mmCIF file of C-alpha atoms and ligand atoms in Angstrom:
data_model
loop_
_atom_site.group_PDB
_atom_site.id
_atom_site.type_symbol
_atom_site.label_atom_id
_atom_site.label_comp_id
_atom_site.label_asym_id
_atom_site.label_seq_id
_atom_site.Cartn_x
_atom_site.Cartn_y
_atom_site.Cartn_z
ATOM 1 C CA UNK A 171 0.000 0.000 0.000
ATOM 2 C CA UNK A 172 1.165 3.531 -0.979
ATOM 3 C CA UNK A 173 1.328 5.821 2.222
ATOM 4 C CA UNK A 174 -1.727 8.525 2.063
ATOM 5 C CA UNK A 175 -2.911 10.444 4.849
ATOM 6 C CA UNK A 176 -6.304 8.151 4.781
ATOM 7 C CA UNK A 177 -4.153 4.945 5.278
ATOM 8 C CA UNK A 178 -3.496 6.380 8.644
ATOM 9 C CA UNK A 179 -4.813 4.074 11.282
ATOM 10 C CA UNK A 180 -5.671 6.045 14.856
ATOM 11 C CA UNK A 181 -5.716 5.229 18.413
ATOM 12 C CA UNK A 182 -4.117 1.539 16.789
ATOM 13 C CA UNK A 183 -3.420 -0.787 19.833
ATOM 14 C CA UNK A 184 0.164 -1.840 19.753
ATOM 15 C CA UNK A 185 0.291 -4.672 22.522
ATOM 16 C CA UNK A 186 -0.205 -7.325 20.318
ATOM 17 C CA UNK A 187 2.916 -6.316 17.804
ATOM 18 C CA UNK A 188 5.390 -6.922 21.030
ATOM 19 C CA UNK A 189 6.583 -10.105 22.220
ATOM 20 C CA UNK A 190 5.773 -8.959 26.087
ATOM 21 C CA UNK A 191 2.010 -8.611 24.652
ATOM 22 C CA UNK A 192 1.952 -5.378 26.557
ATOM 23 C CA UNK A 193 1.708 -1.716 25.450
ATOM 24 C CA UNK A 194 -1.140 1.378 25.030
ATOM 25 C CA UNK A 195 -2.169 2.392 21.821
ATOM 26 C CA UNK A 196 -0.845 4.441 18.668
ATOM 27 C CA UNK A 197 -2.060 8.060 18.131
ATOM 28 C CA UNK A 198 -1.501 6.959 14.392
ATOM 29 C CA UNK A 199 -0.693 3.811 12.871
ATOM 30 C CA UNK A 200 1.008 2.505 9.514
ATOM 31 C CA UNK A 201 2.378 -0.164 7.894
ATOM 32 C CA UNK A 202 5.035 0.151 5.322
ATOM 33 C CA UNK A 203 5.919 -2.434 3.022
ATOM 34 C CA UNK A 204 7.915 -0.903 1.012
ATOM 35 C CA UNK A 205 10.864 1.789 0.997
ATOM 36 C CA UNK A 206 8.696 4.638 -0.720
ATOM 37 C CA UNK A 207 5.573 3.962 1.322
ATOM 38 C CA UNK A 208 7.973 4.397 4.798
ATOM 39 C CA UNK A 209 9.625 7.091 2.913
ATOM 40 C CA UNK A 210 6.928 9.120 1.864
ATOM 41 C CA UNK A 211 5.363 8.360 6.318
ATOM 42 C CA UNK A 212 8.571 10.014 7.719
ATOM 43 C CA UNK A 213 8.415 13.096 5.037
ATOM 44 C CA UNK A 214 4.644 13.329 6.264
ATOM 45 C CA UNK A 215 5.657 13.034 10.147
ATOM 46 C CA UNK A 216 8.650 15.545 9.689
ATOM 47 C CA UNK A 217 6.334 17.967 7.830
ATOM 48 C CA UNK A 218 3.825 17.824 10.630
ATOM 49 C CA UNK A 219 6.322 17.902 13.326
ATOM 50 C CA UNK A 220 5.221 14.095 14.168
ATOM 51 C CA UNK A 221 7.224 11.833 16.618
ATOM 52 C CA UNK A 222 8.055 8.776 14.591
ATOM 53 C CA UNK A 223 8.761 5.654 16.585
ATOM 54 C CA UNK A 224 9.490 2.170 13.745
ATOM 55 C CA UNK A 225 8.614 -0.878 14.751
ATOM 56 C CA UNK A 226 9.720 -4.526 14.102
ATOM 57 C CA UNK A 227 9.531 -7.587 15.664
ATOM 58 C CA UNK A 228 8.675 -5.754 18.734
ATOM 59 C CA UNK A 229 10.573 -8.442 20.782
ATOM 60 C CA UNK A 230 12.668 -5.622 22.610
ATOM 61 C CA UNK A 231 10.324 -3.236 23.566
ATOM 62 C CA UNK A 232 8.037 -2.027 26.594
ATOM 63 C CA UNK A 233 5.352 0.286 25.137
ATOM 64 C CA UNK A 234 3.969 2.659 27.788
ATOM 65 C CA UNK A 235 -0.088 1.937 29.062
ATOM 66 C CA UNK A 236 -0.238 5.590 28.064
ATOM 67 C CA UNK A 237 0.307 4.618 24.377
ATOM 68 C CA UNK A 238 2.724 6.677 21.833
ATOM 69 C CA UNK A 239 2.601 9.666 21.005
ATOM 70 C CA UNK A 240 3.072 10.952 17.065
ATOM 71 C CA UNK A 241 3.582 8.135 14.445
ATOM 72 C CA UNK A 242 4.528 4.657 15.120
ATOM 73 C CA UNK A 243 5.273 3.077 11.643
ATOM 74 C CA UNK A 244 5.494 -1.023 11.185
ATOM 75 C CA UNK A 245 8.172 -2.394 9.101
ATOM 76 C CA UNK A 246 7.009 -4.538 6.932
ATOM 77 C CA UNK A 247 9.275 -4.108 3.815
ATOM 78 C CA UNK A 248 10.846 -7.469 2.095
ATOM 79 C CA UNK A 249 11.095 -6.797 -1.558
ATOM 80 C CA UNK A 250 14.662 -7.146 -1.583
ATOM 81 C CA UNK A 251 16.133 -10.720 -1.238
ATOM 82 C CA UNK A 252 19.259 -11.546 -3.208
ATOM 83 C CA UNK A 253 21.635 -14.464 -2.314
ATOM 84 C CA UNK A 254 25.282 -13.964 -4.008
ATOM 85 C CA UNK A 255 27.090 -17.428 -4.010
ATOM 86 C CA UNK A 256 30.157 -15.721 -5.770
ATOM 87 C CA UNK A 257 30.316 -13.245 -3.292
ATOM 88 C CA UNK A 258 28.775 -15.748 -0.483
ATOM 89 C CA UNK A 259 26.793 -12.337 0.530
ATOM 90 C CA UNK A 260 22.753 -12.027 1.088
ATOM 91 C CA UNK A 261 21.271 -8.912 1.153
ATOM 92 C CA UNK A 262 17.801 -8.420 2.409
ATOM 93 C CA UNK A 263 15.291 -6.332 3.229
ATOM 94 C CA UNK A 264 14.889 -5.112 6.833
ATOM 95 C CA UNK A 265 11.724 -6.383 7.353
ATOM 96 C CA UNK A 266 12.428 -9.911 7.119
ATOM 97 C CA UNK A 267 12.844 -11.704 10.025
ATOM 98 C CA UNK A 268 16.389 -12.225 11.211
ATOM 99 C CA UNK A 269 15.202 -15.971 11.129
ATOM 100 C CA UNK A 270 14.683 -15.318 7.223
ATOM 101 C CA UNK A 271 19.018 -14.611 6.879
ATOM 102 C CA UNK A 272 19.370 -17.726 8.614
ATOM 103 C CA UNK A 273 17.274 -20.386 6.802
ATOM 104 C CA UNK A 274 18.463 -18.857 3.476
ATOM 105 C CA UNK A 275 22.668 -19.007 4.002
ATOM 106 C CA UNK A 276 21.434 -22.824 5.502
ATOM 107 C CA UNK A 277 19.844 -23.573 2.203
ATOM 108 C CA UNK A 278 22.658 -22.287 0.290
ATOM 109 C CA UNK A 279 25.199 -23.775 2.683
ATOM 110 C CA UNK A 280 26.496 -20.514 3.699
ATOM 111 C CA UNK A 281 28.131 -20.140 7.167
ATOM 112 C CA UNK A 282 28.186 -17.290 9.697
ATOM 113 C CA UNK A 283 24.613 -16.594 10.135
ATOM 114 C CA UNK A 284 23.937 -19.676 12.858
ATOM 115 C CA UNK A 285 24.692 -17.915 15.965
ATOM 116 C CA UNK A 286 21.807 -15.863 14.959
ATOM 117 C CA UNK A 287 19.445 -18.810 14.759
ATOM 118 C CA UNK A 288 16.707 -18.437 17.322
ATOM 119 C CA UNK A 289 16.572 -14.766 17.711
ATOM 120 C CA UNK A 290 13.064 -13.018 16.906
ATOM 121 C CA UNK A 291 12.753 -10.298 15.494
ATOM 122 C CA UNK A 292 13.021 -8.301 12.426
ATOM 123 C CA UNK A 293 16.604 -7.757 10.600
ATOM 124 C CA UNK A 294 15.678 -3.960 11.279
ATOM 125 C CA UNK A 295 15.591 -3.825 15.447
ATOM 126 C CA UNK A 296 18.554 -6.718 14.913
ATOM 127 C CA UNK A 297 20.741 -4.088 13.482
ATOM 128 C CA UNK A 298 19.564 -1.206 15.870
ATOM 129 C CA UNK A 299 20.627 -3.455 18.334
ATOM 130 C CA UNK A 300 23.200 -5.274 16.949
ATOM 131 C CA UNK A 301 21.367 -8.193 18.408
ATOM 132 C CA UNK A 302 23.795 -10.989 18.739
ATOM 133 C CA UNK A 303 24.517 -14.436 20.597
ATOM 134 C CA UNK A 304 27.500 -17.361 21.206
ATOM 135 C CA UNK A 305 29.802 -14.399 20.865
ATOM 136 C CA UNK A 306 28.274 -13.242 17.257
ATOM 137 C CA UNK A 307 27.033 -9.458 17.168
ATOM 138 C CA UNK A 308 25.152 -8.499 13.619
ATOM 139 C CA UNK A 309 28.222 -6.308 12.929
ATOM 140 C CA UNK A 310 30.517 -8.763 12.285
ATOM 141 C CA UNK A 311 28.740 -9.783 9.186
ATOM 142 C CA UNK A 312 26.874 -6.515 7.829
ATOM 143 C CA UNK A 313 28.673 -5.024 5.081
ATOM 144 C CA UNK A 314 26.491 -2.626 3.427
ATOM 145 C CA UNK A 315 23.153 -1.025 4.436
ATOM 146 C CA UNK A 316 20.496 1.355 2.985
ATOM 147 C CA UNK A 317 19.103 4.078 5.625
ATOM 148 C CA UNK A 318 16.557 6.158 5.700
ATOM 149 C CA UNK A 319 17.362 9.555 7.723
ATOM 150 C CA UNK A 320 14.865 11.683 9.596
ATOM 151 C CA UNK A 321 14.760 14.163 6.717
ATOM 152 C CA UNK A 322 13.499 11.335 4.626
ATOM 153 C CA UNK A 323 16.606 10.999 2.389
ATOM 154 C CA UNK A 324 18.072 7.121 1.091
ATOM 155 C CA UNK A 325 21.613 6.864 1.789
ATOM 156 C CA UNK A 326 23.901 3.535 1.092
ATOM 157 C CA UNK A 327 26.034 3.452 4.050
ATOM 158 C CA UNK A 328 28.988 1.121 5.383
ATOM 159 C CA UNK A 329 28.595 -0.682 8.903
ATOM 160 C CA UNK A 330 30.823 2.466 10.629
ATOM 161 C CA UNK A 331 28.268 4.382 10.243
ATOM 162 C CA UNK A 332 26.123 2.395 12.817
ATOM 163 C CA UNK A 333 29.247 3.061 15.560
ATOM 164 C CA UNK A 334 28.785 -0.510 16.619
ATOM 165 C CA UNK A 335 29.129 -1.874 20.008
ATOM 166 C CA UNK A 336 27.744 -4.564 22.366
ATOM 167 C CA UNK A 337 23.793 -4.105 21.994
ATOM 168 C CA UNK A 338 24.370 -0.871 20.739
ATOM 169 C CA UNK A 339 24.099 0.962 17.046
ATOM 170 C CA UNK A 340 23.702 4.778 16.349
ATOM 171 C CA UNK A 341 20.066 4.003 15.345
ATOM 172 C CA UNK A 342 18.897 3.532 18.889
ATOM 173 C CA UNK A 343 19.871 7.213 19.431
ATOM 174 C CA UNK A 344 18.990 8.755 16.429
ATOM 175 C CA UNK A 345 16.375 9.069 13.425
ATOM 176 C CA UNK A 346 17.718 7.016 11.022
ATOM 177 C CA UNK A 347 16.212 3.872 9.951
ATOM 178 C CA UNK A 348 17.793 0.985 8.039
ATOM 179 C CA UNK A 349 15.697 -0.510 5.176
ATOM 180 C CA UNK A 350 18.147 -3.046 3.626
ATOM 181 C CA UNK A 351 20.925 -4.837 4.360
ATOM 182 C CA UNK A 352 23.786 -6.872 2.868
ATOM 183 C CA UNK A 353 25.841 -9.358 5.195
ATOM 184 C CA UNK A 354 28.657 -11.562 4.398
ATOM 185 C CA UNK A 355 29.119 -15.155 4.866
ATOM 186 C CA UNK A 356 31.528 -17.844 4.083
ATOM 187 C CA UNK A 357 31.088 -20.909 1.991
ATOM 188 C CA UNK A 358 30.816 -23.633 4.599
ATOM 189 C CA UNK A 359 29.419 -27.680 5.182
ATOM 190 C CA UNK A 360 25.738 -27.727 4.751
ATOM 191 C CA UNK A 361 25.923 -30.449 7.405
ATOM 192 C CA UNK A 362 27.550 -29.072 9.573
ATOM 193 C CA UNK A 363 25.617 -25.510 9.715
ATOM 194 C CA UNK A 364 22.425 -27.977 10.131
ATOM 195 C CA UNK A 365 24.006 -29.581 13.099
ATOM 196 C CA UNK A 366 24.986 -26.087 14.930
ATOM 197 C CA UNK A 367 21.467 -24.609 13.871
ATOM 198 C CA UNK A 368 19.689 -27.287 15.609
ATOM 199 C CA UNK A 369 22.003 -27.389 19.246
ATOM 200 C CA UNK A 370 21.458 -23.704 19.612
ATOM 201 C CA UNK A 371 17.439 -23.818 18.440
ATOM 202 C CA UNK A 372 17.227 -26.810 20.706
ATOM 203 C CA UNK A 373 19.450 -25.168 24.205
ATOM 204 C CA UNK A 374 16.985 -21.907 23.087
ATOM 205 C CA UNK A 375 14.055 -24.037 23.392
ATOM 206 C CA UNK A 376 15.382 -25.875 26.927
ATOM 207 C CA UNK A 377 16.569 -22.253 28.210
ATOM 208 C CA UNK A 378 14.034 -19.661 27.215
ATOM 209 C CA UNK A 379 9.944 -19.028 27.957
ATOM 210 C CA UNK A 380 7.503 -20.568 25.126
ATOM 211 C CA UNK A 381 6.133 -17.771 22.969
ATOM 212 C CA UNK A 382 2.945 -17.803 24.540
ATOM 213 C CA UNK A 383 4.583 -16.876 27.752
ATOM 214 C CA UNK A 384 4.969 -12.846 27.754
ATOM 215 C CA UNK A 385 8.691 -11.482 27.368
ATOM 216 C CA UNK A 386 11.189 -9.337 25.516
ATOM 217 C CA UNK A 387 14.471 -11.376 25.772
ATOM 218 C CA UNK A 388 17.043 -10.816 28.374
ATOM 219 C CA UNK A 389 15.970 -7.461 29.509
ATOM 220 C CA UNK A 390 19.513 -5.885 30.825
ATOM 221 C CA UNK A 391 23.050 -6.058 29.387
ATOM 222 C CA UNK A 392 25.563 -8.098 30.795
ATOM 223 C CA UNK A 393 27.653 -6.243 33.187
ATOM 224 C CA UNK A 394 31.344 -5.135 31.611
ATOM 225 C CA UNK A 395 33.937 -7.832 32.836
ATOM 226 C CA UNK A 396 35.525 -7.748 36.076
ATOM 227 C CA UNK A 397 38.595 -6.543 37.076
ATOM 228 C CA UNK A 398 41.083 -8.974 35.341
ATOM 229 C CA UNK A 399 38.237 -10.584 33.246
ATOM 230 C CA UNK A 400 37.974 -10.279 29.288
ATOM 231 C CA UNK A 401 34.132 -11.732 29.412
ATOM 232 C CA UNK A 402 31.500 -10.174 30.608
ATOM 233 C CA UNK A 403 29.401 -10.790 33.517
ATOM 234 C CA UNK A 404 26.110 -12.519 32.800
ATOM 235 C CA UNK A 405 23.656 -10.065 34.265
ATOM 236 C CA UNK A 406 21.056 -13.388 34.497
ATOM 237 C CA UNK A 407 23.685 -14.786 37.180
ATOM 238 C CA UNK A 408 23.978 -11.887 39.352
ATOM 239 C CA UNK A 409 20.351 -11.135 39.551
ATOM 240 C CA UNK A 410 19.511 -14.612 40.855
ATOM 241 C CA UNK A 411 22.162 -13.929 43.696
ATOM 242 C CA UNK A 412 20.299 -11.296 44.620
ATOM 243 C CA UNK A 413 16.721 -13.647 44.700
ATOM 244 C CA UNK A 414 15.417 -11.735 41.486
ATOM 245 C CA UNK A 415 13.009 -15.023 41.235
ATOM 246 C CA UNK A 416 11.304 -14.255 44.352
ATOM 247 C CA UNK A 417 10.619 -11.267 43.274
ATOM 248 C CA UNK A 418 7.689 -9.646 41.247
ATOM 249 C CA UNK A 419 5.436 -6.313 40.681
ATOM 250 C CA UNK A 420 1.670 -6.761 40.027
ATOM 251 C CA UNK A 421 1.713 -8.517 36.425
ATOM 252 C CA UNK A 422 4.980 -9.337 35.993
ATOM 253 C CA UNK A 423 7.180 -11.672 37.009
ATOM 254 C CA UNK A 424 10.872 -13.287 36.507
ATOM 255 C CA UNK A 425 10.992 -16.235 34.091
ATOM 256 C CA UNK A 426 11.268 -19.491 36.693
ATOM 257 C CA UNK A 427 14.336 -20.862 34.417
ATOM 258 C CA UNK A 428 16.772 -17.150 33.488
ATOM 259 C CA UNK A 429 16.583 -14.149 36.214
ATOM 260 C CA UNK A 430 17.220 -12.098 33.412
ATOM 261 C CA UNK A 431 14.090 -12.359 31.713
ATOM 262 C CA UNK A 432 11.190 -10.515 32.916
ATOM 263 C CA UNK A 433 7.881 -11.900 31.888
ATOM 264 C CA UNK A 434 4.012 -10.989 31.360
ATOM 265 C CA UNK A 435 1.997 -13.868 32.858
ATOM 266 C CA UNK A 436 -1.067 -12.431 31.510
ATOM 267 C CA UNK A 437 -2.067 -8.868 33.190
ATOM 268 C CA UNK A 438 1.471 -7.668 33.501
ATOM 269 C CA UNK A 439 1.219 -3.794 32.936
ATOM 270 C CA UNK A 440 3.990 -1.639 31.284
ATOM 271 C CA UNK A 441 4.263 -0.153 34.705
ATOM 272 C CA UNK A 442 4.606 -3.514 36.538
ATOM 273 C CA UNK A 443 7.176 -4.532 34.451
ATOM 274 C CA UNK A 444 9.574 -0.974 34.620
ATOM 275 C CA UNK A 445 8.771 -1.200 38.376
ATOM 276 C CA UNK A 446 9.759 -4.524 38.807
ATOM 277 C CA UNK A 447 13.274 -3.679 36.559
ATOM 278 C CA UNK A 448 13.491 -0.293 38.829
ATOM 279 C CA UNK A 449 13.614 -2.758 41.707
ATOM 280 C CA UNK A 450 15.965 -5.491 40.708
ATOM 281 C CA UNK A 451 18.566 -2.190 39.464
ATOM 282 C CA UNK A 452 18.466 -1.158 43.132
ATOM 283 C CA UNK A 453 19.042 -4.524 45.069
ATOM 284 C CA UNK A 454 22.115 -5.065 42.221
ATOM 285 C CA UNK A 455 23.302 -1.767 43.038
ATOM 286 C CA UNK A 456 22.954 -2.089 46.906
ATOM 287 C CA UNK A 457 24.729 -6.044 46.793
ATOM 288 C CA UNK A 458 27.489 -5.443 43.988
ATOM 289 C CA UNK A 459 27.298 -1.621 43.476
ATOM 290 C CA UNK A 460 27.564 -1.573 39.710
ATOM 291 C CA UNK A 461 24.344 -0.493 37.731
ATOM 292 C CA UNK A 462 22.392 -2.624 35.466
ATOM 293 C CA UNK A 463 21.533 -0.960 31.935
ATOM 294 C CA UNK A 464 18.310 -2.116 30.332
ATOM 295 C CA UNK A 465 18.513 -3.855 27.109
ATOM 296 C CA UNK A 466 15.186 -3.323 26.128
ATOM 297 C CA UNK A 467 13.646 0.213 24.800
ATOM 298 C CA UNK A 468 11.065 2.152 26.766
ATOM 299 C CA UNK A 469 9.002 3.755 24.188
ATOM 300 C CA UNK A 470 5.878 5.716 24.296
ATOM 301 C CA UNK A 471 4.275 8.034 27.239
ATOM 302 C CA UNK A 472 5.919 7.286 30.783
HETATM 303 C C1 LIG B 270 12.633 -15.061 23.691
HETATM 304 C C2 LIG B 270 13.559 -13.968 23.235
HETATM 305 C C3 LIG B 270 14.909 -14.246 23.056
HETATM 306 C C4 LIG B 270 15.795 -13.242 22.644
HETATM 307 N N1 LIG B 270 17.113 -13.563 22.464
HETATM 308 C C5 LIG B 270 17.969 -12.595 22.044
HETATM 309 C C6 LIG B 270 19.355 -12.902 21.815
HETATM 310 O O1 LIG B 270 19.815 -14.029 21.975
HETATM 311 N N2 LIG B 270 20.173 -11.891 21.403
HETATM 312 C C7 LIG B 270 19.722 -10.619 21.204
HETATM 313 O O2 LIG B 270 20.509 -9.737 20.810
HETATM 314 N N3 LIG B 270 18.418 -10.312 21.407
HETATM 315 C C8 LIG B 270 17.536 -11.266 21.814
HETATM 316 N N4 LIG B 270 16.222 -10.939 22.029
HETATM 317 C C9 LIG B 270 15.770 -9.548 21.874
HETATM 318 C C10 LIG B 270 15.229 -9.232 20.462
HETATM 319 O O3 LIG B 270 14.829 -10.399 19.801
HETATM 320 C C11 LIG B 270 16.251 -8.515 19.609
HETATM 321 O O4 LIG B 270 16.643 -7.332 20.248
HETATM 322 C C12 LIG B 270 15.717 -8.200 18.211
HETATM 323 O O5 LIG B 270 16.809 -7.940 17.377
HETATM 324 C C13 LIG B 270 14.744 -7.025 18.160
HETATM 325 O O6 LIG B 270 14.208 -6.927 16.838
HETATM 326 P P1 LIG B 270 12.716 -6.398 16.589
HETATM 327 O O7 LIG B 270 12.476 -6.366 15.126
HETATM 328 O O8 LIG B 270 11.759 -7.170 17.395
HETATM 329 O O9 LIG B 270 12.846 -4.915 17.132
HETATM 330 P P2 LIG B 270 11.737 -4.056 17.900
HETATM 331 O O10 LIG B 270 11.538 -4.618 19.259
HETATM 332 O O11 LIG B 270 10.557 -3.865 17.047
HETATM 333 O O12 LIG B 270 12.503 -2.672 18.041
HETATM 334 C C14 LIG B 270 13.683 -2.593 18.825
HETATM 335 C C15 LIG B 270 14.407 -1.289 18.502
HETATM 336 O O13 LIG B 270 14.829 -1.323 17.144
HETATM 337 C C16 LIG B 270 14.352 -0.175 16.447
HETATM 338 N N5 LIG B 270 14.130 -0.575 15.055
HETATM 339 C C17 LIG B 270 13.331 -1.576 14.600
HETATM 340 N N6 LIG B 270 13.438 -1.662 13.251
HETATM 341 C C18 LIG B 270 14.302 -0.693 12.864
HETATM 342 C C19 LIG B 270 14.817 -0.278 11.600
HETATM 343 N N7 LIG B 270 14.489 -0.889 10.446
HETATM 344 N N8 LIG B 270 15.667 0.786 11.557
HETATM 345 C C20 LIG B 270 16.027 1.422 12.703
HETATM 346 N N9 LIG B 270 15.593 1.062 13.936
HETATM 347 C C21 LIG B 270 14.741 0.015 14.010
HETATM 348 C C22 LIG B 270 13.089 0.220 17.183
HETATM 349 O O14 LIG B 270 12.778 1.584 16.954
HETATM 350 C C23 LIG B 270 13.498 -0.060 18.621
HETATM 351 O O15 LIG B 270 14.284 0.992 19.124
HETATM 352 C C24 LIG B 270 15.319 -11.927 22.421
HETATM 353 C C25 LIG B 270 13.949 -11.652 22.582
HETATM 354 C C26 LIG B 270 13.076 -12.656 22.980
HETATM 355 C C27 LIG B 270 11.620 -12.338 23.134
#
């Protein structure tokens, strides 16, 4: 669909586009499936001094009870899918699922893509936050990206310009959205990326809620190393030190099986669940006396 002002959708519940099933509603909603249609949303927002918040997966977000303010825009683009065995590169569009990157190097027998196996979520809020696991970050494999900037211009960019870092990319503190992306990959055993695709998918499955069970993935960073230390500290092991699992706020809980994952039994509120996080930060800070950071994104009215 072409973006018009009539496509608008208003007061457009976003709970059930997150993962922790959890959120208020959108003053205005739209999806964009392809790079004009989210192109032509962000000109509109900019020219009526709009808030624009872009949505993926929405598996590492809290959306505020009180909704979001301005535009919220879906992405939903995947036009562009090209697999280069020459180059061993696949470039896609950001609206795939990061899941799509890694059944499509499998197929081709491409390797470097199966850490990622497992991870929900759209190639989009992958790259904002160089989402990452088994010691693989996103960054090591994009080489190329198309953006979209706040002003509404395309620019082809290389992966400095996302200032990479654990969990972090400029695009979680700026406007700038990425539409496409090119990664590169290695030609590798097909049986052998089978085999690690299904360990991690099944320790994922053994270590991590069902889907039906509220959550947004680990919801803080792990801690930088300790003195000495080159890896750094699982925040999951420190929080069940301090008897995280013992501990909830109205709604929401901590997963019985990882004390870093904070989950929606059912009626969890957006406020629960920031409480509950405001309350494990302090009992860290009081036993250890280093600060937890959130991994997750608090968007919306709070
Ligand atoms: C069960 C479970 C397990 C998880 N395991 C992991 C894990 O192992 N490793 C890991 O890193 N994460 C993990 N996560 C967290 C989550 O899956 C990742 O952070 C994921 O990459 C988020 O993608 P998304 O499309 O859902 O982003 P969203 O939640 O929709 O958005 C997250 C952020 O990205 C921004 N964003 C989205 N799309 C774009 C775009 N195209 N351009 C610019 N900004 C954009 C949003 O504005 C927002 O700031 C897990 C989550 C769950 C629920």
């Amino acid at each position: 669909m072409n973006f018009t002002k009539e496509a608008l959708k208003r007061n457009y519940s976003l709970k059930d586009l997150t993962t922790f099933k959890i959120g208020g509603k959108a003053d205005l909603f739209f999806v964009a499936e392809t790079k004009e249609a989210m192109q032509e949303a962000v000109k509109y927002a900019q020219a009526q001094k709009l808030p624009v918040l872009l949505i993926g997966g929405g598996s590492n977000l809290v959306i505020s009870d009180q909704g979001v303010e301005g535009l919220v825009i879906l992405n939903s683009i995947k036009n562009l899918s090209k697999v280069d065995l020459e180059e061993c590169t696949i470039e896609l569009s950001t609206g795939f699922e990061l899941a799509e990157l890694v059944k499509l190097a499998q197929n081709h027998s491409l390797s470097g893509a199966e850490p990622f196996a497992g991870i929900p979520g759209t190639l989009g809020g992958g790259i904002c936050g160089n989402a990452g696991a088994y010691g693989k970050s996103l960054s090591n494999i994009l080489v190329e990206a198309e953006i979209l900037t706040a002003e509404g211009e395309l620019k082809k960019v290389t992966p400095e310009f996302f200032e990479f870092d654990y969990r972090f990319s400029k695009l979680k503190v700026s406007n700038n959205y990425v539409l496409s992306a090119k990664f590169q990959l290695a030609k590798g055993d097909k049986s052998e990326i089978d085999a690690q695709i299904e360990d991690i998918l099944a320790q994922r499955h053994s270590k991590h809620p069902h889907k039906t069970l509220g959550c947004a993935g680990s919801y803080f960073k792990n801690l930088p190393p300790a003195e000495g230390e080159t890896r750094r500290r699982a925040a999951g092991q420190v929080l069940e030190k301090v008897g995280a699992k013992n501990m909830s706020v109205g709604g929401a809980s901590i997963f019985e099986k990882h004390a870093n994952f904070i989950v929606n039994k059912g009626q969890a509120k957006a406020s629960d669940v920031k409480e509950l996080a405001k309350l494990l930060i302090a009992k860290v800070k009081e036993e250890y006396g280093v600060e937890l950071e959130e991994e997750v994104r608090y968007v919306g009215r709070w």
